[in-house]
mmCIF file of C-alpha atoms and ligand atoms in Angstrom:
data_model
loop_
_atom_site.group_PDB
_atom_site.id
_atom_site.type_symbol
_atom_site.label_atom_id
_atom_site.label_comp_id
_atom_site.label_asym_id
_atom_site.label_seq_id
_atom_site.Cartn_x
_atom_site.Cartn_y
_atom_site.Cartn_z
ATOM 1 C CA MET A 290 91.654 169.540 167.269
ATOM 2 C CA LYS A 291 95.277 167.870 167.621
ATOM 3 C CA LYS A 292 96.077 164.420 168.926
ATOM 4 C CA HIS A 293 97.640 164.214 172.193
ATOM 5 C CA PHE A 294 99.921 161.609 173.523
ATOM 6 C CA PHE A 295 101.737 161.227 176.533
ATOM 7 C CA SER A 296 105.083 160.330 177.306
ATOM 8 C CA GLY A 297 107.437 161.345 180.300
ATOM 9 C CA ILE A 298 110.847 160.268 182.017
ATOM 10 C CA GLN A 299 111.123 159.625 186.083
ATOM 11 C CA PRO A 300 112.783 162.600 188.694
ATOM 12 C CA SER A 301 114.960 160.562 189.510
ATOM 13 C CA GLY A 302 118.122 162.006 188.431
ATOM 14 C CA ARG A 303 119.839 164.208 186.616
ATOM 15 C CA LEU A 304 118.552 164.192 182.627
ATOM 16 C CA HIS A 305 121.598 161.997 180.258
ATOM 17 C CA ILE A 306 121.877 161.976 176.416
ATOM 18 C CA GLY A 307 120.392 158.928 176.531
ATOM 19 C CA ASN A 308 116.577 160.286 178.023
ATOM 20 C CA TYR A 309 117.807 163.474 175.054
ATOM 21 C CA LEU A 310 118.181 160.910 172.268
ATOM 22 C CA GLY A 311 115.804 157.934 173.345
ATOM 23 C CA ALA A 312 113.167 160.195 174.171
ATOM 24 C CA ILE A 313 113.117 164.169 174.156
ATOM 25 C CA LYS A 314 114.925 164.825 170.586
ATOM 26 C CA GLN A 315 112.121 163.295 169.742
ATOM 27 C CA TRP A 316 109.509 164.706 171.754
ATOM 28 C CA ILE A 317 110.495 167.861 169.962
ATOM 29 C CA GLU A 318 110.005 167.139 166.609
ATOM 30 C CA LEU A 319 106.884 166.059 167.448
ATOM 31 C CA GLN A 320 105.049 168.489 168.993
ATOM 32 C CA ASP A 321 104.034 170.274 165.643
ATOM 33 C CA GLU A 322 101.760 168.198 164.548
ATOM 34 C CA TYR A 323 100.689 166.665 167.733
ATOM 35 C CA GLU A 324 99.742 168.743 171.421
ATOM 36 C CA PRO A 325 102.067 165.964 173.342
ATOM 37 C CA VAL A 326 101.587 165.753 177.025
ATOM 38 C CA PHE A 327 105.157 165.275 178.800
ATOM 39 C CA GLY A 328 105.003 164.325 182.391
ATOM 40 C CA ILE A 329 107.126 164.150 184.810
ATOM 41 C CA VAL A 330 106.449 160.900 186.411
ATOM 42 C CA ASP A 331 106.930 161.086 190.475
ATOM 43 C CA TYR A 332 104.616 158.602 191.419
ATOM 44 C CA HIS A 333 106.589 156.168 189.055
ATOM 45 C CA ALA A 334 110.016 157.506 190.758
ATOM 46 C CA ILE A 335 108.779 156.482 194.898
ATOM 47 C CA THR A 336 108.838 152.759 193.882
ATOM 48 C CA ALA A 337 112.930 152.850 194.210
ATOM 49 C CA PRO A 338 113.924 154.325 197.402
ATOM 50 C CA TYR A 339 114.669 158.076 197.297
ATOM 51 C CA GLU A 340 114.554 161.283 199.451
ATOM 52 C CA PRO A 341 111.638 163.216 200.227
ATOM 53 C CA SER A 342 113.092 166.600 200.426
ATOM 54 C CA GLU A 343 115.375 166.178 196.903
ATOM 55 C CA MET A 344 112.083 165.601 194.917
ATOM 56 C CA SER A 345 110.449 169.419 193.994
ATOM 57 C CA ALA A 346 114.339 169.750 193.082
ATOM 58 C CA ARG A 347 114.465 167.162 191.313
ATOM 59 C CA ILE A 348 110.745 168.295 189.819
ATOM 60 C CA LEU A 349 112.498 171.025 188.836
ATOM 61 C CA ASP A 350 115.738 170.430 187.111
ATOM 62 C CA ALA A 351 113.549 167.760 184.535
ATOM 63 C CA ALA A 352 111.349 170.583 183.602
ATOM 64 C CA ALA A 353 113.939 173.137 183.083
ATOM 65 C CA GLY A 354 115.900 169.973 180.580
ATOM 66 C CA TYR A 355 112.277 169.723 179.213
ATOM 67 C CA LEU A 356 112.298 173.255 178.573
ATOM 68 C CA ALA A 357 116.004 173.989 177.699
ATOM 69 C CA ALA A 358 116.114 170.629 175.407
ATOM 70 C CA GLY A 359 113.341 172.829 173.283
ATOM 71 C CA LEU A 360 110.117 171.731 174.555
ATOM 72 C CA ASP A 361 107.288 174.515 173.900
ATOM 73 C CA PRO A 362 104.316 174.830 176.284
ATOM 74 C CA ASP A 363 102.034 176.417 174.186
ATOM 75 C CA LYS A 364 102.450 173.099 172.096
ATOM 76 C CA SER A 365 103.165 170.864 174.295
ATOM 77 C CA ILE A 366 101.634 170.228 177.762
ATOM 78 C CA ILE A 367 103.752 169.814 180.170
ATOM 79 C CA MET A 368 102.587 168.481 183.839
ATOM 80 C CA ILE A 369 103.425 166.399 186.534
ATOM 81 C CA GLN A 370 102.072 163.197 187.097
ATOM 82 C CA SER A 371 100.694 163.243 190.874
ATOM 83 C CA ARG A 372 99.039 166.814 190.442
ATOM 84 C CA VAL A 373 96.673 164.481 188.156
ATOM 85 C CA SER A 374 94.671 162.238 189.909
ATOM 86 C CA GLU A 375 92.781 160.338 187.081
ATOM 87 C CA HIS A 376 96.948 158.749 186.687
ATOM 88 C CA THR A 377 96.041 156.781 189.425
ATOM 89 C CA GLU A 378 92.427 156.589 189.603
ATOM 90 C CA LEU A 379 92.598 155.001 185.935
ATOM 91 C CA ALA A 380 96.138 152.604 187.181
ATOM 92 C CA TRP A 381 93.382 151.282 189.632
ATOM 93 C CA ILE A 382 90.352 150.365 187.464
ATOM 94 C CA LEU A 383 93.075 148.649 185.237
ATOM 95 C CA ASN A 384 94.765 146.921 187.911
ATOM 96 C CA CYS A 385 91.345 144.944 187.736
ATOM 97 C CA GLN A 386 91.631 143.528 183.971
ATOM 98 C CA THR A 387 95.578 142.879 185.044
ATOM 99 C CA SER A 388 96.946 139.353 185.933
ATOM 100 C CA MET A 389 99.557 139.117 188.770
ATOM 101 C CA GLY A 390 101.251 136.454 186.340
ATOM 102 C CA ARG A 391 101.265 139.004 183.439
ATOM 103 C CA LEU A 392 103.177 141.272 185.652
ATOM 104 C CA SER A 393 106.140 139.334 187.006
ATOM 105 C CA ARG A 394 107.090 138.197 183.569
ATOM 106 C CA ILE A 395 107.710 141.590 182.370
ATOM 107 C CA PRO A 396 111.420 141.880 181.585
ATOM 108 C CA THR A 397 112.277 145.109 183.464
ATOM 109 C CA PHE A 398 110.405 143.407 186.185
ATOM 110 C CA LYS A 399 112.182 140.185 186.373
ATOM 111 C CA GLU A 400 115.855 142.325 186.159
ATOM 112 C CA LYS A 401 115.083 144.483 189.575
ATOM 113 C CA VAL A 402 114.242 141.594 191.376
ATOM 114 C CA ARG A 403 117.963 139.720 190.198
ATOM 115 C CA GLN A 404 118.825 143.167 190.720
ATOM 116 C CA ASN A 405 117.600 143.528 194.421
ATOM 117 C CA PRO A 406 116.058 140.476 195.601
ATOM 118 C CA GLY A 407 113.638 140.841 198.780
ATOM 119 C CA GLU A 408 113.231 144.306 198.241
ATOM 120 C CA VAL A 409 109.943 144.697 195.860
ATOM 121 C CA GLY A 410 107.616 146.892 196.727
ATOM 122 C CA MET A 411 103.983 146.555 194.990
ATOM 123 C CA GLY A 412 104.722 149.896 193.877
ATOM 124 C CA LEU A 413 107.389 148.451 191.125
ATOM 125 C CA PHE A 414 105.601 145.279 190.468
ATOM 126 C CA ASP A 415 102.524 147.185 189.342
ATOM 127 C CA TYR A 416 105.265 150.114 188.047
ATOM 128 C CA PRO A 417 103.733 149.059 184.363
ATOM 129 C CA VAL A 418 100.208 149.542 184.926
ATOM 130 C CA LEU A 419 100.334 153.190 185.993
ATOM 131 C CA MET A 420 103.035 153.505 182.837
ATOM 132 C CA ALA A 421 99.539 152.016 180.828
ATOM 133 C CA ALA A 422 97.641 154.368 182.515
ATOM 134 C CA ASP A 423 99.962 157.827 181.688
ATOM 135 C CA ILE A 424 99.019 156.132 177.732
ATOM 136 C CA LEU A 425 95.591 155.453 177.706
ATOM 137 C CA LEU A 426 94.824 158.629 179.587
ATOM 138 C CA TYR A 427 95.447 160.313 176.377
ATOM 139 C CA LYS A 428 94.096 158.318 173.874
ATOM 140 C CA SER A 429 97.669 158.623 172.560
ATOM 141 C CA HIS A 430 98.418 156.539 169.288
ATOM 142 C CA ILE A 431 101.905 156.661 169.752
ATOM 143 C CA VAL A 432 104.951 156.704 172.272
ATOM 144 C CA PRO A 433 107.983 158.030 171.906
ATOM 145 C CA VAL A 434 110.702 156.194 173.596
ATOM 146 C CA GLY A 435 113.729 154.557 174.025
ATOM 147 C CA GLU A 436 113.845 150.806 173.668
ATOM 148 C CA ASP A 437 113.896 149.558 177.224
ATOM 149 C CA GLN A 438 110.239 150.986 177.028
ATOM 150 C CA VAL A 439 109.152 148.590 174.452
ATOM 151 C CA PRO A 440 107.782 145.757 177.073
ATOM 152 C CA HIS A 441 105.766 148.201 178.938
ATOM 153 C CA LEU A 442 104.281 149.610 174.576
ATOM 154 C CA GLU A 443 103.307 145.908 174.806
ATOM 155 C CA PHE A 444 101.804 145.223 177.671
ATOM 156 C CA THR A 445 100.465 148.977 177.312
ATOM 157 C CA ARG A 446 98.374 147.956 173.708
ATOM 158 C CA GLU A 447 97.565 144.028 175.706
ATOM 159 C CA ILE A 448 95.453 145.595 178.706
ATOM 160 C CA ALA A 449 93.750 148.341 176.043
ATOM 161 C CA ARG A 450 92.510 145.144 174.005
ATOM 162 C CA LYS A 451 91.843 143.588 176.925
ATOM 163 C CA PHE A 452 89.333 146.652 178.044
ATOM 164 C CA ASN A 453 88.131 147.271 174.339
ATOM 165 C CA THR A 454 87.125 143.681 174.711
ATOM 166 C CA THR A 455 85.577 143.477 177.915
ATOM 167 C CA PHE A 456 83.738 146.929 178.131
ATOM 168 C CA GLY A 457 83.509 148.292 174.725
ATOM 169 C CA ASP A 458 86.175 150.489 172.221
ATOM 170 C CA THR A 459 87.559 152.812 173.893
ATOM 171 C CA PHE A 460 91.029 152.843 173.595
ATOM 172 C CA PRO A 461 93.837 152.960 170.892
ATOM 173 C CA GLU A 462 96.081 150.191 170.663
ATOM 174 C CA PRO A 463 99.626 152.485 170.978
ATOM 175 C CA ALA A 464 103.114 152.224 169.204
ATOM 176 C CA GLU A 465 106.068 152.762 170.536
ATOM 177 C CA VAL A 466 108.230 155.235 168.021
ATOM 178 C CA LEU A 467 111.777 154.711 168.370
ATOM 179 C CA SER A 468 114.773 156.829 167.037
ATOM 180 C CA THR A 469 118.331 155.773 166.407
ATOM 181 C CA GLY A 470 119.452 156.993 169.749
ATOM 182 C CA ALA A 471 116.784 154.014 171.507
ATOM 183 C CA LYS A 472 119.839 152.680 173.148
ATOM 184 C CA VAL A 473 122.211 155.045 173.945
ATOM 185 C CA MET A 474 125.521 152.951 175.636
ATOM 186 C CA GLY A 475 126.585 154.291 179.330
ATOM 187 C CA LEU A 476 130.441 155.152 179.619
ATOM 188 C CA ASP A 477 131.057 151.358 180.461
ATOM 189 C CA GLY A 478 130.537 149.702 177.269
ATOM 190 C CA GLU A 479 128.563 147.003 178.689
ATOM 191 C CA ASN A 480 125.079 148.611 179.886
ATOM 192 C CA LYS A 481 122.894 151.039 178.715
ATOM 193 C CA MET A 482 123.377 154.339 179.954
ATOM 194 C CA SER A 483 121.085 154.624 182.884
ATOM 195 C CA LYS A 484 121.137 157.045 185.636
ATOM 196 C CA SER A 485 120.855 153.873 188.272
ATOM 197 C CA LEU A 486 124.634 152.705 187.140
ATOM 198 C CA ASP A 487 126.310 156.306 186.891
ATOM 199 C CA ASN A 488 127.752 155.287 183.529
ATOM 200 C CA CYS A 489 125.785 158.721 181.999
ATOM 201 C CA ILE A 490 126.839 161.629 180.272
ATOM 202 C CA TYR A 491 124.637 164.099 181.757
ATOM 203 C CA LEU A 492 122.656 167.119 180.005
ATOM 204 C CA ASP A 493 124.595 170.166 182.540
ATOM 205 C CA ASP A 494 127.817 167.932 182.946
ATOM 206 C CA SER A 495 130.298 171.037 182.309
ATOM 207 C CA ASP A 496 132.834 170.651 179.315
ATOM 208 C CA LYS A 497 135.722 169.139 181.441
ATOM 209 C CA ASP A 498 133.546 166.613 183.283
ATOM 210 C CA ILE A 499 133.028 165.608 179.218
ATOM 211 C CA GLN A 500 136.348 165.566 178.825
ATOM 212 C CA LYS A 501 137.327 163.986 181.065
ATOM 213 C CA LYS A 502 134.739 160.823 180.791
ATOM 214 C CA ILE A 503 135.734 160.023 177.688
ATOM 215 C CA ALA A 504 139.499 160.430 178.259
ATOM 216 C CA THR A 505 138.251 157.187 180.475
ATOM 217 C CA ALA A 506 135.501 155.410 178.526
ATOM 218 C CA LYS A 507 135.694 151.889 177.676
ATOM 219 C CA THR A 508 136.560 151.323 173.354
ATOM 220 C CA ASP A 509 137.376 148.365 172.000
ATOM 221 C CA PRO A 510 138.598 146.039 174.918
ATOM 222 C CA ALA A 511 141.081 144.119 171.784
ATOM 223 C CA ARG A 512 143.257 147.211 171.522
ATOM 224 C CA LYS A 513 145.469 147.985 174.062
ATOM 225 C CA ARG A 514 148.536 150.372 172.145
ATOM 226 C CA ARG A 515 148.585 153.055 170.306
ATOM 227 C CA ASP A 516 149.831 150.631 167.073
ATOM 228 C CA ASP A 517 147.457 147.733 167.366
ATOM 229 C CA SER A 518 144.605 147.689 164.968
ATOM 230 C CA GLY A 519 140.791 148.155 165.891
ATOM 231 C CA ASN A 520 137.599 147.185 165.555
ATOM 232 C CA PRO A 521 135.016 150.167 165.275
ATOM 233 C CA ASP A 522 131.758 147.787 165.459
ATOM 234 C CA ILE A 523 132.639 146.826 168.474
ATOM 235 C CA CYS A 524 133.517 150.029 170.127
ATOM 236 C CA ASN A 525 131.597 152.441 172.222
ATOM 237 C CA ILE A 526 133.228 155.506 171.604
ATOM 238 C CA TYR A 527 132.301 154.657 168.114
ATOM 239 C CA SER A 528 128.470 153.910 168.852
ATOM 240 C CA TYR A 529 128.486 157.229 169.608
ATOM 241 C CA HIS A 530 130.031 158.664 166.747
ATOM 242 C CA LYS A 531 127.056 157.250 165.062
ATOM 243 C CA ILE A 532 124.813 159.339 166.896
ATOM 244 C CA PHE A 533 127.143 162.600 166.418
ATOM 245 C CA SER A 534 129.254 162.996 163.729
ATOM 246 C CA THR A 535 129.051 163.514 160.564
ATOM 247 C CA PRO A 536 129.197 160.594 157.846
ATOM 248 C CA GLU A 537 132.965 161.921 156.706
ATOM 249 C CA GLU A 538 134.036 161.821 160.352
ATOM 250 C CA LEU A 539 132.948 158.158 160.353
ATOM 251 C CA GLU A 540 134.611 157.014 157.791
ATOM 252 C CA TYR A 541 137.576 158.958 159.352
ATOM 253 C CA CYS A 542 137.630 157.049 162.401
ATOM 254 C CA ALA A 543 136.834 154.117 161.339
ATOM 255 C CA GLU A 544 139.237 153.554 158.674
ATOM 256 C CA GLY A 545 141.919 155.100 161.075
ATOM 257 C CA CYS A 546 140.841 152.603 163.625
ATOM 258 C CA ARG A 547 140.794 149.389 161.618
ATOM 259 C CA SER A 548 144.403 150.965 159.674
ATOM 260 C CA ALA A 549 146.186 152.250 163.165
ATOM 261 C CA GLY A 550 146.587 155.384 161.297
ATOM 262 C CA ILE A 551 145.053 157.515 164.395
ATOM 263 C CA GLY A 552 145.009 156.566 168.017
ATOM 264 C CA CYS A 553 141.553 156.303 170.286
ATOM 265 C CA VAL A 554 142.988 159.780 171.817
ATOM 266 C CA GLU A 555 142.114 161.298 168.303
ATOM 267 C CA CYS A 556 138.942 159.575 167.514
ATOM 268 C CA LYS A 557 138.052 160.633 171.471
ATOM 269 C CA LYS A 558 138.825 163.932 170.339
ATOM 270 C CA ILE A 559 136.706 164.884 167.730
ATOM 271 C CA LEU A 560 133.423 163.429 169.236
ATOM 272 C CA VAL A 561 133.811 165.536 172.764
ATOM 273 C CA ALA A 562 133.970 168.734 170.257
ATOM 274 C CA HIS A 563 130.796 167.563 169.404
ATOM 275 C CA LEU A 564 128.982 166.463 172.431
ATOM 276 C CA GLU A 565 130.684 169.992 173.486
ATOM 277 C CA GLU A 566 128.051 171.405 171.312
ATOM 278 C CA THR A 567 125.636 169.735 171.857
ATOM 279 C CA ILE A 568 125.434 169.835 175.811
ATOM 280 C CA ALA A 569 126.953 173.247 176.063
ATOM 281 C CA PRO A 570 123.541 174.902 174.630
ATOM 282 C CA LEU A 571 121.554 172.858 176.916
ATOM 283 C CA ARG A 572 123.556 173.389 179.701
ATOM 284 C CA GLU A 573 123.321 177.355 179.850
ATOM 285 C CA LYS A 574 119.815 177.549 178.380
ATOM 286 C CA ARG A 575 119.125 175.451 182.001
ATOM 287 C CA ASN A 576 120.830 177.254 184.283
ATOM 288 C CA GLU A 577 119.279 180.696 182.657
ATOM 289 C CA LEU A 578 115.965 178.796 183.253
ATOM 290 C CA LEU A 579 116.596 177.492 186.378
ATOM 291 C CA ALA A 580 117.259 180.889 187.947
ATOM 292 C CA LYS A 581 113.665 182.058 187.503
ATOM 293 C CA PRO A 582 112.509 179.257 189.164
ATOM 294 C CA ASP A 583 108.445 180.746 189.986
ATOM 295 C CA ALA A 584 108.299 181.059 185.923
ATOM 296 C CA ILE A 585 109.265 177.154 185.864
ATOM 297 C CA THR A 586 106.723 176.407 188.662
ATOM 298 C CA GLU A 587 103.397 178.339 186.603
ATOM 299 C CA ILE A 588 104.495 176.233 183.413
ATOM 300 C CA LEU A 589 103.776 173.052 185.120
ATOM 301 C CA LEU A 590 100.726 173.890 187.292
ATOM 302 C CA ALA A 591 99.170 175.260 183.911
ATOM 303 C CA GLY A 592 100.150 172.157 182.426
ATOM 304 C CA SER A 593 98.740 169.693 184.746
ATOM 305 C CA ASP A 594 95.724 171.492 184.766
ATOM 306 C CA ARG A 595 95.138 171.099 180.592
ATOM 307 C CA ALA A 596 96.072 167.520 181.436
ATOM 308 C CA GLN A 597 93.790 167.107 184.232
ATOM 309 C CA LYS A 598 90.802 168.723 181.224
ATOM 310 C CA ILE A 599 92.024 166.040 178.603
ATOM 311 C CA ALA A 600 92.390 163.206 181.842
ATOM 312 C CA ARG A 601 88.805 164.209 183.752
ATOM 313 C CA GLU A 602 86.986 162.992 179.886
ATOM 314 C CA THR A 603 88.664 159.716 179.727
ATOM 315 C CA MET A 604 87.892 159.028 183.349
ATOM 316 C CA ALA A 605 84.181 160.296 182.508
ATOM 317 C CA GLU A 606 84.305 157.250 179.642
ATOM 318 C CA VAL A 607 85.742 155.036 181.399
ATOM 319 C CA LYS A 608 84.068 154.779 184.546
ATOM 320 C CA SER A 609 80.125 155.092 181.910
ATOM 321 C CA ARG A 610 81.791 152.110 180.364
ATOM 322 C CA ILE A 611 82.749 149.853 183.404
ATOM 323 C CA GLY A 612 79.141 150.796 185.088
ATOM 324 C CA LEU A 613 80.395 153.239 187.604
ATOM 325 C CA THR A 614 77.722 155.785 187.593
ATOM 326 C CA PHE A 615 75.608 155.629 189.977
ATOM 327 C CA GLY A 616 73.505 158.542 190.985
HETATM 328 P P1 TYM B 976 112.859 156.839 182.572
HETATM 329 O O1 TYM B 976 112.945 158.054 183.145
HETATM 330 O O2 TYM B 976 114.156 156.127 182.546
HETATM 331 O O3 TYM B 976 113.591 156.950 181.347
HETATM 332 C C1 TYM B 976 112.679 158.222 180.684
HETATM 333 C C2 TYM B 976 113.151 158.017 178.791
HETATM 334 O O4 TYM B 976 114.660 158.228 178.470
HETATM 335 C C3 TYM B 976 114.724 156.764 177.638
HETATM 336 N N1 TYM B 976 116.019 156.538 177.845
HETATM 337 C C4 TYM B 976 116.907 156.170 177.179
HETATM 338 N N2 TYM B 976 116.618 156.109 175.620
HETATM 339 C C5 TYM B 976 118.237 155.508 174.470
HETATM 340 N N3 TYM B 976 119.163 155.196 175.761
HETATM 341 C C6 TYM B 976 119.073 154.947 177.170
HETATM 342 N N4 TYM B 976 120.337 154.924 177.508
HETATM 343 C C7 TYM B 976 118.153 155.297 178.005
HETATM 344 N N5 TYM B 976 118.226 155.456 179.448
HETATM 345 C C8 TYM B 976 116.212 155.610 178.412
HETATM 346 C C9 TYM B 976 113.495 155.807 178.519
HETATM 347 O O5 TYM B 976 113.135 155.311 176.989
HETATM 348 C C10 TYM B 976 112.453 156.832 178.275
HETATM 349 O O6 TYM B 976 112.006 157.009 176.987
HETATM 350 N N6 TYM B 976 109.417 154.388 182.576
HETATM 351 C C11 TYM B 976 109.303 155.427 182.101
HETATM 352 C C12 TYM B 976 108.420 156.127 182.299
HETATM 353 C C13 TYM B 976 107.565 156.437 181.817
HETATM 354 C C14 TYM B 976 106.677 156.825 180.708
HETATM 355 C C15 TYM B 976 105.485 156.597 180.677
HETATM 356 C C16 TYM B 976 107.408 156.850 179.757
HETATM 357 C C17 TYM B 976 106.170 157.084 182.810
HETATM 358 N N7 TYM B 976 105.111 156.758 182.455
HETATM 359 C C18 TYM B 976 104.716 157.234 179.815
HETATM 360 C C19 TYM B 976 106.154 156.976 178.106
HETATM 361 C C20 TYM B 976 105.020 156.652 178.267
HETATM 362 C C21 TYM B 976 110.740 155.934 183.239
HETATM 363 O O7 TYM B 976 111.183 154.796 183.589
HETATM 364 O O8 TYM B 976 111.381 156.416 181.633
#
């Protein structure tokens, strides 16, 4: 029997290349060795303001993105978090093992409070506990994620340790698995690529969108004119080259930038070709899949049922450990 692990994405916007390189690409590589559970984490997505009438379409869209990228429903379990009520059930039990002080020190929470002072709901505060429940419910040993999720994994390990010490060995302490694309920067060159900052290259962008976005994307801020030499190490476009380009192209762009042998326009052209090459097949496959939404729905419902079977076993063990076995 293959081991499981859980990872997921919030259906809070279109998938972007940060999601793809930081998470989905690694997921695909791991689906032969494990039987992974990939969630569309809709309970997490309602911790911020959202439009209820759009949620089902967002879930379908995320699933189409997963499948287009190469997740295989015969190897992986693709599911919707809110259809497996054990996620919130375990989150409650883990809440009882969590201190408010610890949650308030999680950097992602502190950041959200800075962004929205006065608008911090319990769901947002408790977000890492639900995420720990997602992970522990499937007894994950590994969790492939982007770098921004590392504080949540640290917290998950702590809560697993606390539970095991208090009630007996139940959960593994899961390790994050980070790829070379674990922190993809946004087109602004200042923040990580993020749906909420609108600084993204999306997996369904057209060639034209990509060309336009890269044409106006930030480069080395000190290189103002074509004849100025630049520093690729601080150029955001070069950070994308490191992910997408060949070693020869990397050398050509770095050397050309330092010596002013090539301008930013030429350097960007090489990148655009790679982005188009990567995104076009994903976009086309996604559109094909979205033309048959019933087939996607079937995969999601069957995946949620499969996930629930595993989740029920863990919950029975957890309830027995904590003494909720009356009758
Ligand atoms: P979310 O929806 O923000 O992002 C989904 C995945 O994409 C990664 N990612 C990035 N990787 C590299 N560079 C970027 N710019 C970038 N932006 C996003 C994220 O690290 C993540 O792996 N809390 C999670 C969802 C979640 C989850 C879980 C993940 C809920 N329960 C259990 C793993 C396990 C989140 O908000 O991801």
